[in-house]
PDB file of C-alpha atoms in Angstrom:
ATOM      1  CA  MET U   1     -77.136 -68.021 -34.445  1.00  0.00           C
ATOM      2  CA  THR U   2     -73.665 -69.241 -33.521  1.00  0.00           C
ATOM      3  CA  GLU U   3     -72.070 -67.678 -30.480  1.00  0.00           C
ATOM      4  CA  PRO U   4     -69.229 -65.159 -31.123  1.00  0.00           C
ATOM      5  CA  VAL U   5     -65.688 -66.231 -30.451  1.00  0.00           C
ATOM      6  CA  LEU U   6     -65.148 -63.018 -28.527  1.00  0.00           C
ATOM      7  CA  GLU U   7     -67.940 -60.581 -27.376  1.00  0.00           C
ATOM      8  CA  VAL U   8     -67.074 -57.269 -25.763  1.00  0.00           C
ATOM      9  CA  LYS U   9     -69.909 -55.164 -24.222  1.00  0.00           C
ATOM     10  CA  GLY U  10     -69.677 -51.906 -22.311  1.00  0.00           C
ATOM     11  CA  LEU U  11     -66.042 -52.245 -21.569  1.00  0.00           C
ATOM     12  CA  ASN U  12     -64.532 -49.492 -19.488  1.00  0.00           C
ATOM     13  CA  ALA U  13     -61.016 -49.170 -18.237  1.00  0.00           C
ATOM     14  CA  PHE U  14     -59.328 -46.518 -16.058  1.00  0.00           C
ATOM     15  CA  TYR U  15     -55.753 -45.452 -15.244  1.00  0.00           C
ATOM     16  CA  GLY U  16     -56.396 -43.598 -12.039  1.00  0.00           C
ATOM     17  CA  ARG U  17     -58.879 -40.904 -12.956  1.00  0.00           C
ATOM     18  CA  ALA U  18     -58.245 -41.238 -16.676  1.00  0.00           C
ATOM     19  CA  HIS U  19     -61.142 -43.008 -18.390  1.00  0.00           C
ATOM     20  CA  VAL U  20     -59.297 -44.759 -21.203  1.00  0.00           C
ATOM     21  CA  LEU U  21     -61.719 -47.245 -22.572  1.00  0.00           C
ATOM     22  CA  GLN U  22     -65.337 -45.911 -22.836  1.00  0.00           C
ATOM     23  CA  ASP U  23     -68.119 -48.386 -23.344  1.00  0.00           C
ATOM     24  CA  VAL U  24     -66.197 -50.421 -26.050  1.00  0.00           C
ATOM     25  CA  ALA U  25     -68.342 -52.982 -27.736  1.00  0.00           C
ATOM     26  CA  PHE U  26     -67.617 -55.390 -30.669  1.00  0.00           C
ATOM     27  CA  THR U  27     -67.567 -59.080 -31.544  1.00  0.00           C
ATOM     28  CA  VAL U  28     -64.999 -61.312 -33.151  1.00  0.00           C
ATOM     29  CA  GLU U  29     -66.344 -64.171 -35.277  1.00  0.00           C
ATOM     30  CA  GLU U  30     -64.302 -66.842 -37.102  1.00  0.00           C
ATOM     31  CA  LYS U  31     -62.655 -64.409 -39.536  1.00  0.00           C
ATOM     32  CA  PRO U  32     -59.783 -62.005 -38.548  1.00  0.00           C
ATOM     33  CA  VAL U  33     -60.671 -58.594 -37.207  1.00  0.00           C
ATOM     34  CA  ALA U  34     -58.432 -55.538 -37.161  1.00  0.00           C
ATOM     35  CA  ILE U  35     -58.645 -52.561 -34.706  1.00  0.00           C
ATOM     36  CA  ILE U  36     -56.964 -49.580 -36.164  1.00  0.00           C
ATOM     37  CA  GLY U  37     -56.205 -46.085 -34.842  1.00  0.00           C
ATOM     38  CA  ARG U  38     -53.521 -43.641 -34.134  1.00  0.00           C
ATOM     39  CA  ASN U  39     -51.234 -43.829 -31.041  1.00  0.00           C
ATOM     40  CA  GLY U  40     -52.843 -43.041 -27.782  1.00  0.00           C
ATOM     41  CA  MET U  41     -56.326 -44.105 -28.755  1.00  0.00           C
ATOM     42  CA  GLY U  42     -56.576 -46.940 -26.180  1.00  0.00           C
ATOM     43  CA  LYS U  43     -55.800 -49.930 -28.455  1.00  0.00           C
ATOM     44  CA  SER U  44     -53.075 -51.490 -26.277  1.00  0.00           C
ATOM     45  CA  THR U  45     -55.240 -50.777 -23.202  1.00  0.00           C
ATOM     46  CA  LEU U  46     -58.026 -52.766 -24.815  1.00  0.00           C
ATOM     47  CA  CYS U  47     -55.720 -55.791 -25.420  1.00  0.00           C
ATOM     48  CA  GLN U  48     -54.617 -55.696 -21.779  1.00  0.00           C
ATOM     49  CA  ALA U  49     -58.166 -55.348 -20.543  1.00  0.00           C
ATOM     50  CA  ILE U  50     -59.201 -58.395 -22.533  1.00  0.00           C
ATOM     51  CA  MET U  51     -56.298 -60.402 -21.160  1.00  0.00           C
ATOM     52  CA  GLY U  52     -56.980 -59.547 -17.505  1.00  0.00           C
ATOM     53  CA  MET U  53     -53.951 -57.360 -17.114  1.00  0.00           C
ATOM     54  CA  LEU U  54     -55.654 -54.220 -15.798  1.00  0.00           C
ATOM     55  CA  GLY U  55     -57.043 -53.684 -12.281  1.00  0.00           C
ATOM     56  CA  SER U  56     -59.736 -51.080 -12.937  1.00  0.00           C
ATOM     57  CA  VAL U  57     -62.131 -52.533 -15.557  1.00  0.00           C
ATOM     58  CA  SER U  58     -65.874 -52.850 -15.852  1.00  0.00           C
ATOM     59  CA  GLY U  59     -68.229 -54.265 -18.442  1.00  0.00           C
ATOM     60  CA  SER U  60     -68.169 -57.745 -20.102  1.00  0.00           C
ATOM     61  CA  VAL U  61     -65.688 -59.703 -22.130  1.00  0.00           C
ATOM     62  CA  ARG U  62     -66.965 -63.144 -23.067  1.00  0.00           C
ATOM     63  CA  PHE U  63     -64.860 -65.787 -24.862  1.00  0.00           C
ATOM     64  CA  HIS U  64     -66.900 -68.620 -26.325  1.00  0.00           C
ATOM     65  CA  GLY U  65     -69.543 -67.541 -23.892  1.00  0.00           C
ATOM     66  CA  GLN U  66     -67.436 -67.552 -20.738  1.00  0.00           C
ATOM     67  CA  GLU U  67     -66.921 -64.326 -18.847  1.00  0.00           C
ATOM     68  CA  LEU U  68     -63.298 -63.194 -18.604  1.00  0.00           C
ATOM     69  CA  ILE U  69     -63.736 -60.073 -16.394  1.00  0.00           C
ATOM     70  CA  GLY U  70     -62.324 -60.861 -12.952  1.00  0.00           C
ATOM     71  CA  LYS U  71     -60.214 -63.763 -14.133  1.00  0.00           C
ATOM     72  CA  PRO U  72     -56.394 -63.675 -13.803  1.00  0.00           C
ATOM     73  CA  SER U  73     -54.340 -63.575 -16.975  1.00  0.00           C
ATOM     74  CA  TYR U  74     -53.037 -67.165 -16.645  1.00  0.00           C
ATOM     75  CA  ARG U  75     -56.571 -68.487 -16.481  1.00  0.00           C
ATOM     76  CA  ILE U  76     -57.618 -66.435 -19.515  1.00  0.00           C
ATOM     77  CA  ALA U  77     -54.623 -67.853 -21.452  1.00  0.00           C
ATOM     78  CA  ARG U  78     -55.584 -71.377 -20.434  1.00  0.00           C
ATOM     79  CA  LEU U  79     -58.978 -70.849 -21.962  1.00  0.00           C
ATOM     80  CA  GLY U  80     -57.361 -70.379 -25.353  1.00  0.00           C
ATOM     81  CA  LEU U  81     -56.487 -66.655 -25.737  1.00  0.00           C
ATOM     82  CA  GLY U  82     -52.900 -66.049 -26.874  1.00  0.00           C
ATOM     83  CA  PHE U  83     -51.387 -62.536 -26.628  1.00  0.00           C
ATOM     84  CA  VAL U  84     -48.415 -61.048 -28.530  1.00  0.00           C
ATOM     85  CA  PRO U  85     -47.837 -57.787 -26.727  1.00  0.00           C
ATOM     86  CA  GLN U  86     -46.595 -54.525 -28.244  1.00  0.00           C
ATOM     87  CA  GLY U  87     -42.812 -54.367 -28.125  1.00  0.00           C
ATOM     88  CA  ARG U  88     -42.632 -58.195 -27.970  1.00  0.00           C
ATOM     89  CA  ARG U  89     -41.483 -58.266 -24.275  1.00  0.00           C
ATOM     90  CA  LEU U  90     -38.897 -60.962 -24.565  1.00  0.00           C
ATOM     91  CA  PHE U  91     -36.196 -61.750 -22.035  1.00  0.00           C
ATOM     92  CA  PRO U  92     -32.953 -60.494 -23.565  1.00  0.00           C
ATOM     93  CA  SER U  93     -30.747 -62.930 -21.572  1.00  0.00           C
ATOM     94  CA  LEU U  94     -32.734 -66.046 -22.517  1.00  0.00           C
ATOM     95  CA  SER U  95     -32.042 -67.845 -25.863  1.00  0.00           C
ATOM     96  CA  THR U  96     -34.594 -68.491 -28.476  1.00  0.00           C
ATOM     97  CA  ASP U  97     -34.836 -72.091 -27.350  1.00  0.00           C
ATOM     98  CA  GLU U  98     -35.156 -71.172 -23.761  1.00  0.00           C
ATOM     99  CA  HIS U  99     -38.114 -68.938 -24.527  1.00  0.00           C
ATOM    100  CA  LEU U 100     -39.859 -71.798 -26.251  1.00  0.00           C
ATOM    101  CA  ARG U 101     -39.100 -74.271 -23.344  1.00  0.00           C
ATOM    102  CA  ILE U 102     -40.425 -72.186 -20.456  1.00  0.00           C
ATOM    103  CA  VAL U 103     -44.016 -72.296 -21.697  1.00  0.00           C
ATOM    104  CA  PRO U 104     -45.709 -75.581 -20.586  1.00  0.00           C
ATOM    105  CA  GLY U 105     -46.400 -77.348 -23.834  1.00  0.00           C
ATOM    106  CA  HIS U 106     -49.826 -78.948 -24.470  1.00  0.00           C
ATOM    107  CA  GLY U 107     -51.838 -79.481 -27.572  1.00  0.00           C
ATOM    108  CA  SER U 108     -50.677 -79.322 -31.189  1.00  0.00           C
ATOM    109  CA  TRP U 109     -48.248 -76.442 -30.929  1.00  0.00           C
ATOM    110  CA  THR U 110     -44.892 -77.543 -29.701  1.00  0.00           C
ATOM    111  CA  PRO U 111     -41.311 -76.174 -29.975  1.00  0.00           C
ATOM    112  CA  LYS U 112     -40.710 -78.511 -32.904  1.00  0.00           C
ATOM    113  CA  ARG U 113     -43.786 -77.196 -34.732  1.00  0.00           C
ATOM    114  CA  ILE U 114     -42.679 -73.609 -33.925  1.00  0.00           C
ATOM    115  CA  TYR U 115     -39.324 -74.281 -35.579  1.00  0.00           C
ATOM    116  CA  GLU U 116     -41.005 -75.859 -38.597  1.00  0.00           C
ATOM    117  CA  THR U 117     -43.169 -72.785 -38.919  1.00  0.00           C
ATOM    118  CA  PHE U 118     -40.344 -70.391 -38.381  1.00  0.00           C
ATOM    119  CA  PRO U 119     -37.169 -71.979 -39.819  1.00  0.00           C
ATOM    120  CA  ARG U 120     -35.138 -68.867 -39.063  1.00  0.00           C
ATOM    121  CA  LEU U 121     -35.713 -69.367 -35.378  1.00  0.00           C
ATOM    122  CA  ALA U 122     -34.356 -72.933 -35.667  1.00  0.00           C
ATOM    123  CA  GLU U 123     -31.184 -71.484 -37.071  1.00  0.00           C
ATOM    124  CA  ARG U 124     -31.031 -69.054 -34.024  1.00  0.00           C
ATOM    125  CA  LYS U 125     -31.903 -71.552 -31.274  1.00  0.00           C
ATOM    126  CA  GLY U 126     -28.866 -70.770 -29.077  1.00  0.00           C
ATOM    127  CA  VAL U 127     -28.950 -67.014 -29.645  1.00  0.00           C
ATOM    128  CA  GLY U 128     -30.121 -64.624 -26.896  1.00  0.00           C
ATOM    129  CA  ALA U 129     -33.301 -62.808 -27.657  1.00  0.00           C
ATOM    130  CA  GLY U 130     -31.516 -59.482 -27.266  1.00  0.00           C
ATOM    131  CA  GLN U 131     -29.249 -60.418 -30.176  1.00  0.00           C
ATOM    132  CA  LEU U 132     -32.124 -61.198 -32.564  1.00  0.00           C
ATOM    133  CA  SER U 133     -33.222 -58.945 -35.285  1.00  0.00           C
ATOM    134  CA  GLY U 134     -36.587 -57.148 -34.937  1.00  0.00           C
ATOM    135  CA  GLY U 135     -38.243 -59.650 -37.339  1.00  0.00           C
ATOM    136  CA  GLU U 136     -36.798 -62.627 -35.464  1.00  0.00           C
ATOM    137  CA  GLN U 137     -37.936 -61.221 -32.178  1.00  0.00           C
ATOM    138  CA  GLN U 138     -41.439 -60.941 -33.574  1.00  0.00           C
ATOM    139  CA  MET U 139     -41.460 -64.485 -34.790  1.00  0.00           C
ATOM    140  CA  LEU U 140     -40.265 -65.605 -31.336  1.00  0.00           C
ATOM    141  CA  ALA U 141     -43.028 -63.607 -29.687  1.00  0.00           C
ATOM    142  CA  ILE U 142     -45.647 -65.107 -31.977  1.00  0.00           C
ATOM    143  CA  GLY U 143     -44.112 -68.610 -31.480  1.00  0.00           C
ATOM    144  CA  ARG U 144     -44.201 -68.210 -27.650  1.00  0.00           C
ATOM    145  CA  ALA U 145     -47.831 -67.298 -27.777  1.00  0.00           C
ATOM    146  CA  LEU U 146     -48.679 -70.174 -30.060  1.00  0.00           C
ATOM    147  CA  LEU U 147     -47.256 -72.641 -27.492  1.00  0.00           C
ATOM    148  CA  THR U 148     -50.343 -71.920 -25.406  1.00  0.00           C
ATOM    149  CA  ASN U 149     -52.382 -73.359 -28.346  1.00  0.00           C
ATOM    150  CA  PRO U 150     -54.685 -70.396 -28.745  1.00  0.00           C
ATOM    151  CA  LYS U 151     -58.097 -70.453 -30.316  1.00  0.00           C
ATOM    152  CA  LEU U 152     -57.784 -66.701 -30.701  1.00  0.00           C
ATOM    153  CA  LEU U 153     -54.504 -64.815 -31.072  1.00  0.00           C
ATOM    154  CA  ILE U 154     -54.355 -61.137 -30.132  1.00  0.00           C
ATOM    155  CA  LEU U 155     -51.530 -59.273 -31.775  1.00  0.00           C
ATOM    156  CA  ASP U 156     -50.719 -55.761 -30.577  1.00  0.00           C
ATOM    157  CA  GLU U 157     -48.816 -53.754 -33.229  1.00  0.00           C
ATOM    158  CA  PRO U 158     -46.897 -56.676 -34.835  1.00  0.00           C
ATOM    159  CA  SER U 159     -45.272 -54.458 -37.486  1.00  0.00           C
ATOM    160  CA  GLU U 160     -43.900 -51.843 -35.101  1.00  0.00           C
ATOM    161  CA  GLY U 161     -40.304 -51.067 -35.674  1.00  0.00           C
ATOM    162  CA  LEU U 162     -39.838 -53.513 -38.529  1.00  0.00           C
ATOM    163  CA  ALA U 163     -38.376 -52.838 -41.950  1.00  0.00           C
ATOM    164  CA  PRO U 164     -40.886 -53.009 -44.812  1.00  0.00           C
ATOM    165  CA  ASN U 165     -39.464 -56.280 -46.223  1.00  0.00           C
ATOM    166  CA  ILE U 166     -39.726 -57.846 -42.772  1.00  0.00           C
ATOM    167  CA  VAL U 167     -43.283 -56.621 -42.408  1.00  0.00           C
ATOM    168  CA  GLU U 168     -44.141 -58.566 -45.536  1.00  0.00           C
ATOM    169  CA  ASN U 169     -42.733 -61.735 -44.012  1.00  0.00           C
ATOM    170  CA  VAL U 170     -44.760 -61.116 -40.825  1.00  0.00           C
ATOM    171  CA  ILE U 171     -47.982 -60.565 -42.836  1.00  0.00           C
ATOM    172  CA  GLU U 172     -47.377 -63.847 -44.745  1.00  0.00           C
ATOM    173  CA  THR U 173     -46.760 -65.764 -41.569  1.00  0.00           C
ATOM    174  CA  ILE U 174     -49.863 -64.403 -39.831  1.00  0.00           C
ATOM    175  CA  ASN U 175     -52.012 -65.149 -42.854  1.00  0.00           C
ATOM    176  CA  LYS U 176     -50.704 -68.702 -42.868  1.00  0.00           C
ATOM    177  CA  LEU U 177     -51.730 -69.061 -39.178  1.00  0.00           C
ATOM    178  CA  SER U 178     -55.231 -67.744 -40.035  1.00  0.00           C
ATOM    179  CA  ALA U 179     -55.488 -70.337 -42.777  1.00  0.00           C
ATOM    180  CA  GLN U 180     -54.600 -72.999 -40.287  1.00  0.00           C
ATOM    181  CA  GLY U 181     -57.600 -72.041 -38.121  1.00  0.00           C
ATOM    182  CA  VAL U 182     -56.044 -69.708 -35.608  1.00  0.00           C
ATOM    183  CA  GLY U 183     -58.461 -66.811 -34.881  1.00  0.00           C
ATOM    184  CA  LEU U 184     -56.991 -63.359 -35.102  1.00  0.00           C
ATOM    185  CA  LEU U 185     -57.662 -60.048 -33.407  1.00  0.00           C
ATOM    186  CA  LEU U 186     -55.098 -57.602 -34.741  1.00  0.00           C
ATOM    187  CA  VAL U 187     -54.375 -54.146 -33.329  1.00  0.00           C
ATOM    188  CA  GLU U 188     -52.505 -51.912 -35.776  1.00  0.00           C
ATOM    189  CA  GLN U 189     -51.881 -48.338 -36.720  1.00  0.00           C
ATOM    190  CA  ASN U 190     -50.233 -49.418 -39.991  1.00  0.00           C
ATOM    191  CA  LEU U 191     -53.126 -49.376 -42.413  1.00  0.00           C
ATOM    192  CA  GLY U 192     -51.318 -51.524 -45.042  1.00  0.00           C
ATOM    193  CA  VAL U 193     -50.745 -54.302 -42.495  1.00  0.00           C
ATOM    194  CA  ALA U 194     -54.305 -54.104 -41.055  1.00  0.00           C
ATOM    195  CA  THR U 195     -55.942 -54.294 -44.386  1.00  0.00           C
ATOM    196  CA  ALA U 196     -53.709 -57.172 -45.574  1.00  0.00           C
ATOM    197  CA  LEU U 197     -54.626 -59.320 -42.573  1.00  0.00           C
ATOM    198  CA  ALA U 198     -58.288 -58.559 -42.010  1.00  0.00           C
ATOM    199  CA  ASP U 199     -61.283 -57.543 -44.096  1.00  0.00           C
ATOM    200  CA  ARG U 200     -63.260 -56.282 -41.147  1.00  0.00           C
ATOM    201  CA  GLN U 201     -61.840 -53.008 -39.755  1.00  0.00           C
ATOM    202  CA  LEU U 202     -62.854 -51.436 -36.493  1.00  0.00           C
ATOM    203  CA  VAL U 203     -61.712 -47.825 -35.933  1.00  0.00           C
ATOM    204  CA  MET U 204     -60.765 -46.777 -32.410  1.00  0.00           C
ATOM    205  CA  ILE U 205     -60.810 -43.083 -31.529  1.00  0.00           C
ATOM    206  CA  ALA U 206     -60.353 -41.729 -27.977  1.00  0.00           C
ATOM    207  CA  GLY U 207     -61.062 -45.055 -26.348  1.00  0.00           C
ATOM    208  CA  ARG U 208     -64.232 -45.872 -28.317  1.00  0.00           C
ATOM    209  CA  ILE U 209     -65.034 -47.893 -31.429  1.00  0.00           C
ATOM    210  CA  ALA U 210     -65.938 -45.046 -33.617  1.00  0.00           C
ATOM    211  CA  ALA U 211     -66.672 -46.805 -36.869  1.00  0.00           C
ATOM    212  CA  GLU U 212     -66.719 -50.163 -38.633  1.00  0.00           C
ATOM    213  CA  THR U 213     -65.738 -50.606 -42.223  1.00  0.00           C
ATOM    214  CA  THR U 214     -63.982 -53.083 -44.566  1.00  0.00           C
ATOM    215  CA  ALA U 215     -60.421 -53.162 -45.916  1.00  0.00           C
ATOM    216  CA  HIS U 216     -61.681 -52.424 -49.422  1.00  0.00           C
ATOM    217  CA  GLU U 217     -63.742 -49.479 -48.353  1.00  0.00           C
ATOM    218  CA  LEU U 218     -60.917 -48.031 -46.251  1.00  0.00           C
ATOM    219  CA  ILE U 219     -58.196 -48.409 -48.824  1.00  0.00           C
ATOM    220  CA  ASN U 220     -60.447 -46.696 -51.373  1.00  0.00           C
ATOM    221  CA  ASP U 221     -61.502 -43.791 -49.049  1.00  0.00           C
ATOM    222  CA  PRO U 222     -58.701 -41.181 -48.660  1.00  0.00           C
ATOM    223  CA  THR U 223     -60.905 -38.938 -46.566  1.00  0.00           C
ATOM    224  CA  ALA U 224     -61.516 -41.751 -43.974  1.00  0.00           C
ATOM    225  CA  GLN U 225     -57.750 -42.501 -43.917  1.00  0.00           C
ATOM    226  CA  ARG U 226     -57.059 -38.882 -43.056  1.00  0.00           C
ATOM    227  CA  ARG U 227     -59.844 -38.644 -40.515  1.00  0.00           C
ATOM    228  CA  TYR U 228     -59.225 -41.932 -38.684  1.00  0.00           C
ATOM    229  CA  LEU U 229     -55.500 -42.262 -38.929  1.00  0.00           C
ATOM    230  CA  GLY U 230     -54.156 -38.843 -39.759  1.00  0.00           C
ATOM    231  CA  VAL U 231     -52.063 -40.194 -42.662  1.00  0.00           C
ATOM    232  CA  GLU U 232     -51.751 -39.537 -46.304  1.00  0.00           C
ATOM    233  CA  PRO U 233     -53.889 -41.885 -48.343  1.00  0.00           C
ATOM    234  CA  LEU U 234     -52.632 -45.366 -48.920  1.00  0.00           C
ATOM    235  CA  SER U 235     -52.080 -46.044 -52.532  1.00  0.00           C
ATOM    236  CA  ARG U 236     -54.372 -48.695 -54.017  1.00  0.00           C
ATOM    237  CA  GLY U 237     -51.342 -50.643 -55.277  1.00  0.00           C
ATOM    238  CA  ALA U 238     -49.866 -50.855 -51.708  1.00  0.00           C
TER     239      ALA U 238
END
């Protein structure tokens, strides 16, 4: 059997006395995976734990067989894990181009290729990140992560705060990246986005992976949508 791209086993994380992640276990193979759940379920904490951004963590996170627990974030990034954080976390005073120049370039993803992938960013090279639209900021955050030439890209709530038409553009862009061979681990509470980007769906409830299903099954199961996400059923034409 081939080794998983990412293998998480018995992962626990704490904020003080709060036990946020509780024995989380899952794998990511070559195809995209989505982790869905309501706010406060531990999804962003999971991303940070994988990326070495939390202090109090136990268990195992293996990337292409190499243990990540205990490694600093910059070493994890160098191994080939890219991260687009929730809220994008750009520097408002830096221009689009400055964001793409501060990441040491290596490999096939360069600022030139980022501009070819996101033509709108090329038009906004000299504009400060704080002046970009929400969709442009998300493109820039993704472009910045791609400059590390990731084998697996972790995206935390990429549709957050975006207008529906912009969300469609983001979905199209992420699907193109997947088709180009970039692995994807998507964290979302927007069911439409999650099911558009990944067939395999992992449901997170109260810091645990509570269920595994597929996009098709979840879209066609209104009861599961209410139970897992607390939302009105997603229409089949959505």
